[in-house]
Short mmCIF file of C-alpha atoms in Angstrom, two decimals:
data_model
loop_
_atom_site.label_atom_id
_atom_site.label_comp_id
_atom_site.label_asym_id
_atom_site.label_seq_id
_atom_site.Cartn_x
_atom_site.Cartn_y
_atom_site.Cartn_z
CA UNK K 15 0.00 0.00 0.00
CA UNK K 16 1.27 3.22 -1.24
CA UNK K 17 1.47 6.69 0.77
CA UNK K 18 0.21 9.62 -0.07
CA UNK K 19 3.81 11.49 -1.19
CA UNK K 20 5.35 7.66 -1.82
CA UNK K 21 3.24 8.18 -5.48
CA UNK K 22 3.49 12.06 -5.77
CA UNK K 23 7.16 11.49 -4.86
CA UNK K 24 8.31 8.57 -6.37
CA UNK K 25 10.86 8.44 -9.30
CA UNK K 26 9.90 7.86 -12.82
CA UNK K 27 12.18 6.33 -15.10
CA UNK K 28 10.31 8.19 -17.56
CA UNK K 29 10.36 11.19 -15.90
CA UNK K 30 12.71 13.66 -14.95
CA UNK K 31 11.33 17.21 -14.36
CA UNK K 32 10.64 18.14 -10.63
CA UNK K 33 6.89 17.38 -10.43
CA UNK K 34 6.26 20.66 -8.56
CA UNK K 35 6.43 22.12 -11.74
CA UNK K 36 3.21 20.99 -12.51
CA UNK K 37 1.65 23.10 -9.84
CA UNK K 38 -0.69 25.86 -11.11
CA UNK K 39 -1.03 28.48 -8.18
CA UNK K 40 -4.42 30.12 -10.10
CA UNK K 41 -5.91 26.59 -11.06
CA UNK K 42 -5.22 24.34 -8.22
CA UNK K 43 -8.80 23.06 -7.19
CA UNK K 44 -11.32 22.22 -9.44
CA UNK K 45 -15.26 21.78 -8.10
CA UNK K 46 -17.87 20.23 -10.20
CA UNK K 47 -20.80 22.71 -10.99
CA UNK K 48 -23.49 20.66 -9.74
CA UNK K 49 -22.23 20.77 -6.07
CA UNK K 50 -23.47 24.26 -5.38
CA UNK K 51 -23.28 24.15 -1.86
CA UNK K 52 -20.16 22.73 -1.73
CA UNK K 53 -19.17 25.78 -3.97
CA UNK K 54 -20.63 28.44 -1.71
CA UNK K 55 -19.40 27.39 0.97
CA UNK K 56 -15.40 26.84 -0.53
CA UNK K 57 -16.32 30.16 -1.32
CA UNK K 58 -16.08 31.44 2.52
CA UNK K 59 -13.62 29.09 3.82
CA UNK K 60 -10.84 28.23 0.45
CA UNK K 61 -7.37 29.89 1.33
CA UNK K 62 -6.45 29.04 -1.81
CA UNK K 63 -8.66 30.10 -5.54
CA UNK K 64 -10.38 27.29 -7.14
CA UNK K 65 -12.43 27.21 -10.54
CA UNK K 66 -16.10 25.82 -11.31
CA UNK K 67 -16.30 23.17 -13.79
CA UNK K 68 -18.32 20.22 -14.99
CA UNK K 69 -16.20 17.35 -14.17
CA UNK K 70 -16.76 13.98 -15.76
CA UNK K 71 -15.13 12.37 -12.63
CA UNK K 72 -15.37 13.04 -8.80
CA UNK K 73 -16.44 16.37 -7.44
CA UNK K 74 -13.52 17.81 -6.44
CA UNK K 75 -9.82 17.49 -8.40
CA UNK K 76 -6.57 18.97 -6.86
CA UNK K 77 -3.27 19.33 -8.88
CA UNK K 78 -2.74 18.16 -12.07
CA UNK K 79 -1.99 15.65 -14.55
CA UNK K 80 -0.30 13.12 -13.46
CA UNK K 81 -0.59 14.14 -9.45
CA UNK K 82 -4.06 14.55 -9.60
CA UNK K 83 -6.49 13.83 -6.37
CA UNK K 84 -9.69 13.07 -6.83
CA UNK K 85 -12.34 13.30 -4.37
CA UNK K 86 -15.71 11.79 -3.94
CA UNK K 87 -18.40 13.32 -1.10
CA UNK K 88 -20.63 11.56 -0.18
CA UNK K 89 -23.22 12.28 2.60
CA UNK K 90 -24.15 9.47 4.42
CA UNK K 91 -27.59 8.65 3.50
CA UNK K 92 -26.07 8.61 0.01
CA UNK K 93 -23.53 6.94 0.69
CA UNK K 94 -25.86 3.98 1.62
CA UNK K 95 -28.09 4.65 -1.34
CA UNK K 96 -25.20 4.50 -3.45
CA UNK K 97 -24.12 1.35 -2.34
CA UNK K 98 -27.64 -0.15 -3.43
CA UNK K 99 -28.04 1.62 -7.31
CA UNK K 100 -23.92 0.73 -7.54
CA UNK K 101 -23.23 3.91 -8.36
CA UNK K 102 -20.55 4.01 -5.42
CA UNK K 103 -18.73 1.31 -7.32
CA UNK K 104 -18.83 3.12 -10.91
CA UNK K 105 -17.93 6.81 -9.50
CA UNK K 106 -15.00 5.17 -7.21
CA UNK K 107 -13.94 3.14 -10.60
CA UNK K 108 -14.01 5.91 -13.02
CA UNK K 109 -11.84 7.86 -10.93
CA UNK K 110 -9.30 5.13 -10.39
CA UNK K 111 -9.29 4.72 -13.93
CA UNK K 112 -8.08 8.19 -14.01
CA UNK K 113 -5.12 7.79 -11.53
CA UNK K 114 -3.82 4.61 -13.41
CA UNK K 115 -5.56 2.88 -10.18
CA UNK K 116 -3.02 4.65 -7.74
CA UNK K 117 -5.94 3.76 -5.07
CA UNK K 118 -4.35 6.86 -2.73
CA UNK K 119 -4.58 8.87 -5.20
CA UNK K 120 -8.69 8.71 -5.07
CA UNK K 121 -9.94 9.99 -1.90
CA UNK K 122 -14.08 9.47 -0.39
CA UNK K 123 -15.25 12.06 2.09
CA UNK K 124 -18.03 10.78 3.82
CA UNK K 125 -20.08 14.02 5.63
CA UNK K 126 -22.89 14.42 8.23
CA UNK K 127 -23.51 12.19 11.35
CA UNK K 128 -25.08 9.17 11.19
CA UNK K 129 -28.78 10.55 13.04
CA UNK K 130 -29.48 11.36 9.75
CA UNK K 131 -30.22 7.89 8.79
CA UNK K 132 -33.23 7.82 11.07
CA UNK K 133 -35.15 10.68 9.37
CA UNK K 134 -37.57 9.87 6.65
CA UNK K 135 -36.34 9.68 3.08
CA UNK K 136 -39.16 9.32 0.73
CA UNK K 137 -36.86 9.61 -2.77
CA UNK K 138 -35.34 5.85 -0.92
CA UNK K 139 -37.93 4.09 -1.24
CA UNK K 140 -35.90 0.89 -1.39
CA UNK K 141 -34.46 1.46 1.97
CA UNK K 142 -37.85 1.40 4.14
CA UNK K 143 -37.11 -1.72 4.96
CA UNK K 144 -33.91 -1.54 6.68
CA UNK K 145 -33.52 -0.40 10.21
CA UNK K 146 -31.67 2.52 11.30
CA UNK K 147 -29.84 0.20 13.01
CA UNK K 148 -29.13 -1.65 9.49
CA UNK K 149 -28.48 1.41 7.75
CA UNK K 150 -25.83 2.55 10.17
CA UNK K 151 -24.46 -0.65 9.92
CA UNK K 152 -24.04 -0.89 6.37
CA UNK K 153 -22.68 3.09 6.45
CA UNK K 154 -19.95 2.08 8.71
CA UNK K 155 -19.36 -1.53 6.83
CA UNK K 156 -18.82 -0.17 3.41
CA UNK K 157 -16.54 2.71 4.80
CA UNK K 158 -14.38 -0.24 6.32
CA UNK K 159 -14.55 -2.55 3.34
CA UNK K 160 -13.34 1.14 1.12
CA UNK K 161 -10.66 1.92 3.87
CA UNK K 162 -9.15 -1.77 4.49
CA UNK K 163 -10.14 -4.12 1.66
CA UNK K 164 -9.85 -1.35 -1.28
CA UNK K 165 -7.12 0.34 -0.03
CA UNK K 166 -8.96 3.68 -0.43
CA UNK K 167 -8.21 6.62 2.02
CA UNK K 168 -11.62 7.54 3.60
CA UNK K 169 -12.16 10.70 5.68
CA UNK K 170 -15.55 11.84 8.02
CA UNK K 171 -16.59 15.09 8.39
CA UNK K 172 -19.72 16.43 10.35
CA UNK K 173 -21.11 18.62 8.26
CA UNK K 174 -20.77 20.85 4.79
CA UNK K 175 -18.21 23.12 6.00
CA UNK K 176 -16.17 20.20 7.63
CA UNK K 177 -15.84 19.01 4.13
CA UNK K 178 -14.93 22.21 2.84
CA UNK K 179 -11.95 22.51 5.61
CA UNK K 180 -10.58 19.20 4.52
CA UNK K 181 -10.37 20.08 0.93
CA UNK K 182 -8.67 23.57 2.13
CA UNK K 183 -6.38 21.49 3.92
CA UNK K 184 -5.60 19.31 1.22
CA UNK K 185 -5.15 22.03 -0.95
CA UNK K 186 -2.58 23.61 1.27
CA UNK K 187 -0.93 20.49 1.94
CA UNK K 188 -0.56 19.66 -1.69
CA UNK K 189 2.59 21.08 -2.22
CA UNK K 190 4.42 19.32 0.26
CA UNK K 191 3.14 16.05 -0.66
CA UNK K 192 4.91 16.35 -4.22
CA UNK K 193 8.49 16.78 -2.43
CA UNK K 194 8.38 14.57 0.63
CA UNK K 195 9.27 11.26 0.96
CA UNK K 196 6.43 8.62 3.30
CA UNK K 197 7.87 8.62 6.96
CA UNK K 198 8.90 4.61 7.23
CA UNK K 199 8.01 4.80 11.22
CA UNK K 200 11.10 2.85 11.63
CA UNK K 201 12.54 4.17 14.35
CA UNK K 202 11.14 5.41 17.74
CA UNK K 203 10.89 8.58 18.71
CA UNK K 204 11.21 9.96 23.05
CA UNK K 205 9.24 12.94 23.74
CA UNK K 206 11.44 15.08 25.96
CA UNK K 207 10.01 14.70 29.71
CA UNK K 208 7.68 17.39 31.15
CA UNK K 209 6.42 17.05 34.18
CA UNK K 210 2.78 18.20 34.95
CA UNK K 211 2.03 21.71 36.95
CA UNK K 212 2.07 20.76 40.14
CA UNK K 213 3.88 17.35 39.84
CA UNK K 214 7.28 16.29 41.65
CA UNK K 215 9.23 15.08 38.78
CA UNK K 216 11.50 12.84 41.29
CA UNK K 217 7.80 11.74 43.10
CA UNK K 218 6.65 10.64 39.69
CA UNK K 219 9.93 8.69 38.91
CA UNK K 220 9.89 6.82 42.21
CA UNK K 221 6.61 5.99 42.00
CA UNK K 222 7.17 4.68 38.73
CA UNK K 223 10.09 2.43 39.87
CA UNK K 224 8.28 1.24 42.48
CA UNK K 225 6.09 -0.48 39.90
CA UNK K 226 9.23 -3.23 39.74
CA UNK K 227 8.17 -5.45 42.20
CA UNK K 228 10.90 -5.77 45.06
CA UNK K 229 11.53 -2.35 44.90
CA UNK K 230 10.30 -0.27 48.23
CA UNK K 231 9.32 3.30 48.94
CA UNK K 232 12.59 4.09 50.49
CA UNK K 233 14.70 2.82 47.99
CA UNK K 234 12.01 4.09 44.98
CA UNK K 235 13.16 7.72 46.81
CA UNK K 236 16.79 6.98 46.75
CA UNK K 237 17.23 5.63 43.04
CA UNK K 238 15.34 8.54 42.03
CA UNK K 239 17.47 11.38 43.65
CA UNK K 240 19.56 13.75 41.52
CA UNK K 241 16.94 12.21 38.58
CA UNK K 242 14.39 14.16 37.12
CA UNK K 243 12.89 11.48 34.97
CA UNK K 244 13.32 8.28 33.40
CA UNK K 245 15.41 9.17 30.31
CA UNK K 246 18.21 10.85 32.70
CA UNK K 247 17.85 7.71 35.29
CA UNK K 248 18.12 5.22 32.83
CA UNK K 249 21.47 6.60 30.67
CA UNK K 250 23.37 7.07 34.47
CA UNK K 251 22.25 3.51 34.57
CA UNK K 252 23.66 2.45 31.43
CA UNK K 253 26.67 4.55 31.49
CA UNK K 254 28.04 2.48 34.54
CA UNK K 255 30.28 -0.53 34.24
CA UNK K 256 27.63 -2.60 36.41
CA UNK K 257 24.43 -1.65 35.83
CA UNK K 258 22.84 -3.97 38.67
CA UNK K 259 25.99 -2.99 41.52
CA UNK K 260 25.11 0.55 40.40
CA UNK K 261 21.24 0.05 41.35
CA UNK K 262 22.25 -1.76 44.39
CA UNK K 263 24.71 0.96 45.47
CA UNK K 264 22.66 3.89 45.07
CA UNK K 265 19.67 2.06 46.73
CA UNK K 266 21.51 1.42 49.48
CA UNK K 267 22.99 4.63 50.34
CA UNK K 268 21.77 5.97 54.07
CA UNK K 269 22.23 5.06 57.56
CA UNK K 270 18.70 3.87 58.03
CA UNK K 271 18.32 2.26 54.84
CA UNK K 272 16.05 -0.80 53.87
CA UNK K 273 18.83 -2.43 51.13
CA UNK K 274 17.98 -3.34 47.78
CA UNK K 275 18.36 -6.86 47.09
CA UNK K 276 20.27 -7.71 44.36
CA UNK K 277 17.70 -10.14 42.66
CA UNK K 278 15.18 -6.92 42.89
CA UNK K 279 18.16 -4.79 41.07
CA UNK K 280 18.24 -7.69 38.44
CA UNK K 281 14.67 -7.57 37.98
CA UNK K 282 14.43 -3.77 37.75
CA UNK K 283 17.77 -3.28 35.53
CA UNK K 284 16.12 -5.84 33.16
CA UNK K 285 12.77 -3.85 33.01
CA UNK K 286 14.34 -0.33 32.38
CA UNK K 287 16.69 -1.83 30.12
CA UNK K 288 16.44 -5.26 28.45
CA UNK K 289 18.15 -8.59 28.93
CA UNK K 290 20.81 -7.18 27.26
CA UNK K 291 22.19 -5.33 29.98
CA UNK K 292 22.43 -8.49 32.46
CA UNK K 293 25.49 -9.77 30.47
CA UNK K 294 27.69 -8.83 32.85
CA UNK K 295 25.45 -9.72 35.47
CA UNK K 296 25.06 -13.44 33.93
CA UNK K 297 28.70 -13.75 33.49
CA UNK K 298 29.25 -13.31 37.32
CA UNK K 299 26.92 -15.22 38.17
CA UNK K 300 27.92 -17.99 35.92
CA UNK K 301 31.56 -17.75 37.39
CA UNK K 302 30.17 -18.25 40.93
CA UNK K 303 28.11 -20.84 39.90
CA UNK K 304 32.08 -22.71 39.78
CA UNK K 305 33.52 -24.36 42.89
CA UNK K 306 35.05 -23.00 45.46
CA UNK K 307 34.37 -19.13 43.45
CA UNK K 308 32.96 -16.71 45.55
CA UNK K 309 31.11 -13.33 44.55
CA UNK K 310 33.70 -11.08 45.60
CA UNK K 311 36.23 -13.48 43.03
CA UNK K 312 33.55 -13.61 40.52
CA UNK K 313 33.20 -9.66 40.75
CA UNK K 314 36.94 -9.42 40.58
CA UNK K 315 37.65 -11.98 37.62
CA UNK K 316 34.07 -10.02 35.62
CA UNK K 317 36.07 -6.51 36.46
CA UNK K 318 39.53 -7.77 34.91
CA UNK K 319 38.13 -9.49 31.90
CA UNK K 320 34.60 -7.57 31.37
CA UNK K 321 33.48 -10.69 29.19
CA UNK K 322 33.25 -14.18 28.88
CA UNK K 323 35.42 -14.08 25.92
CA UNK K 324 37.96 -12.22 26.88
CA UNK K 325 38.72 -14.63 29.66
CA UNK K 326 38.28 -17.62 27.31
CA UNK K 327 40.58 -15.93 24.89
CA UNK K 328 43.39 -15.37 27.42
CA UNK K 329 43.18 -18.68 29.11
CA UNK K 330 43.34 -20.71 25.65
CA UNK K 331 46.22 -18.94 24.81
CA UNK K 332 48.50 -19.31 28.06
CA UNK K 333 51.04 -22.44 28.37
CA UNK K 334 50.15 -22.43 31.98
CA UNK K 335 46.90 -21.31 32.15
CA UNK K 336 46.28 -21.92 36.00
CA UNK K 337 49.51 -20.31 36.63
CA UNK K 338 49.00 -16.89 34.55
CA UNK K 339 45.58 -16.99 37.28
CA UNK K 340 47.66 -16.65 40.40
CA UNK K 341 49.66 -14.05 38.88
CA UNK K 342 47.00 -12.42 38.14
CA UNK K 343 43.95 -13.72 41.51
CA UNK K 344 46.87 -14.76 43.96
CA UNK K 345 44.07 -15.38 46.35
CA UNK K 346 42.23 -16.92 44.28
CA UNK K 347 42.36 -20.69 45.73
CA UNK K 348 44.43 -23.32 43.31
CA UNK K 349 41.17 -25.52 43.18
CA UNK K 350 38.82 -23.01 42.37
CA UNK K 351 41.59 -22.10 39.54
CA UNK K 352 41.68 -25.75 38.42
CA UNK K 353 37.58 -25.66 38.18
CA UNK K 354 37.68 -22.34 36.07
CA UNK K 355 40.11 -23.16 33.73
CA UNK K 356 37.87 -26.66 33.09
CA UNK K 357 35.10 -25.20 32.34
CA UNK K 358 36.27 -22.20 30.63
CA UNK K 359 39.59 -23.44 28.52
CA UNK K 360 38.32 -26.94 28.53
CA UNK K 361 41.79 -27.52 29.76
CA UNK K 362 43.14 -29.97 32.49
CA UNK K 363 45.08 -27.74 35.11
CA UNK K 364 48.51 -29.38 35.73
#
């Protein structure tokens, strides 16, 4: 499914001139004669000059040949009648036919509110037998069936001069759409934080990371000092070597402080950041998870070689790996160096 300016904007092999060339600032909108309330009211409300004609196709056209928009209006008890006397299917065909079937190229506004089903209509005869509750249904069925089946854009407006606005806007935006490119929505975008009038930003952060569960008052208070919001807590987060020690150690500053545990940092590191950032985290654990390795070893080993590879890389490549270890963890017990260099190196210690 093609945008808007993905059509307007696209390259032609066969063409090279800019397309906004084709713009005509005198003639840009053209309104079909017979729509002479339509015309009034464009009339108060167009920003830009439009001319009267008797169009074969559609009752609006903006631009021109070939970046032409067509537009169909359709109020909504004739929107239903059309659908019965298929004359929604041969106006919405002959104006595809005119874009080459560029299906966002051919636009149906569909105007009033749907009350208006429920007043009498003696020139739809064929109708009396519906419901209002059927004829609203069908309204809003064959506006879904032209919006996600037919790939046609579809826009609502109350009333007359809600149509007229939307064409005004069109016709302002026209420009534009012949010299950008569709946004791909590939990327995220962060609003930057503002905090409500009224609101503690640091309040409204603690509270938030007291969502984690694990994670107290008190230490929802603590993590959130010198932060103003999420954004600033989560890149001094991120920016530290240890992510989790960091959480721990600035939860746990205080005299009278309840301490963050460090499966409740884990949990709460992981949230605000991803799985990603427990690498270092798994590593240490998976080092202390070896016999006769403690956490304050494991720490120490994870601080010297930052990653599993790193260590794997140096021990593979030593003569003597167990012995380049007590150079380097002298009080680091010969067993527990034996044990690491197993399951590490995949090497016998001598």
């Amino acid at each position: 499914m093609r945008a808007w300016a993905h059509y307007l904007s696209q390259d032609h092999a066969e063409e090279t001139e800019d397309p906004s060339k084709h713009l005509d600032a005198n003639i840009l909108v053209r309104v079909d004669s017979r729509e002479k309330k339509l015309i009034e009211c464009l009339r108060k409300r167009m920003e830009i000059p439009f001319c009267v004609e008797t169009l074969r196709v559609g009752d609006v056209i903006l631009g021109s040949f070939p970046y032409e928009i067509y537009i169909e209006r359709k109020a909504v008890c004739d929107l239903v009648s059309s659908v019965f006397d298929c004359r929604l299917v041969n106006q919405i065909g002959n104006q595809l036919h005119h874009t080459e079937y560029c299906r966002l190229q051919s636009l149906v506004i569909v105007e009033g509110d749907f009350s208006e089903l429920n007043q009498p209509m003696p020139h739809l005869r064929h109708l009396k037998k519906l419901s209002y509750e059927g004829l609203r249904n069908l309204a809003l069925a064959t506006m879904v069936r032209l919006s996600l089946r037919d790939q046609l854009p579809v826009l609502r407006s109350d009333n007359l001069q809600g149509t007229a606005e939307l064409i005004n806007v069109i016709s302002l935006e026209y420009p534009k759409l012949l010299k950008m490119r569709p946004l791909q929505y590939g990327s995220r975008k962060e609003r930057p934080f503002r905090s409500r009038r009224g609101e503690n930003p640091k309040e409204t952060l603690a509270s938030q990371l007291r969502c984690v569960r694990g994670v107290s008052e008190q230490a929802g208070r603590r993590l959130a000092r010198n932060h103003d919001h999420v954004q600033s807590f989560l890149s001094a987060m991120l920016a530290s070597a240890d992510p989790v020690q960091w959480l721990v150690d600035k939860a746990n500053i205080g005299k009278n402080s309840s301490p963050l545990r460090r499966p409740t940092a884990v949990r709460l590191a992981e949230t605000l950041a991803g799985k990603d950032t427990l690498q270092r985290e798994n590593f240490t654990s998976s080092l202390e998870a070896i016999q006769g390795i403690s956490r304050t070893s494991a720490t120490a080993l994870v601080g010297h070689f930052s990653t599993r590879e790193n260590m794997q890389q140096f021990l593979e490549g030593q003569q003597d790996p167990v012995g380049a270890l007590s150079e380097l963890f002298p009080r680091l017990s010969r067993p527990a160096k034996v044990s690491l260099v197993e399951e590490l190196a995949g090497k016998e210690g001598p």
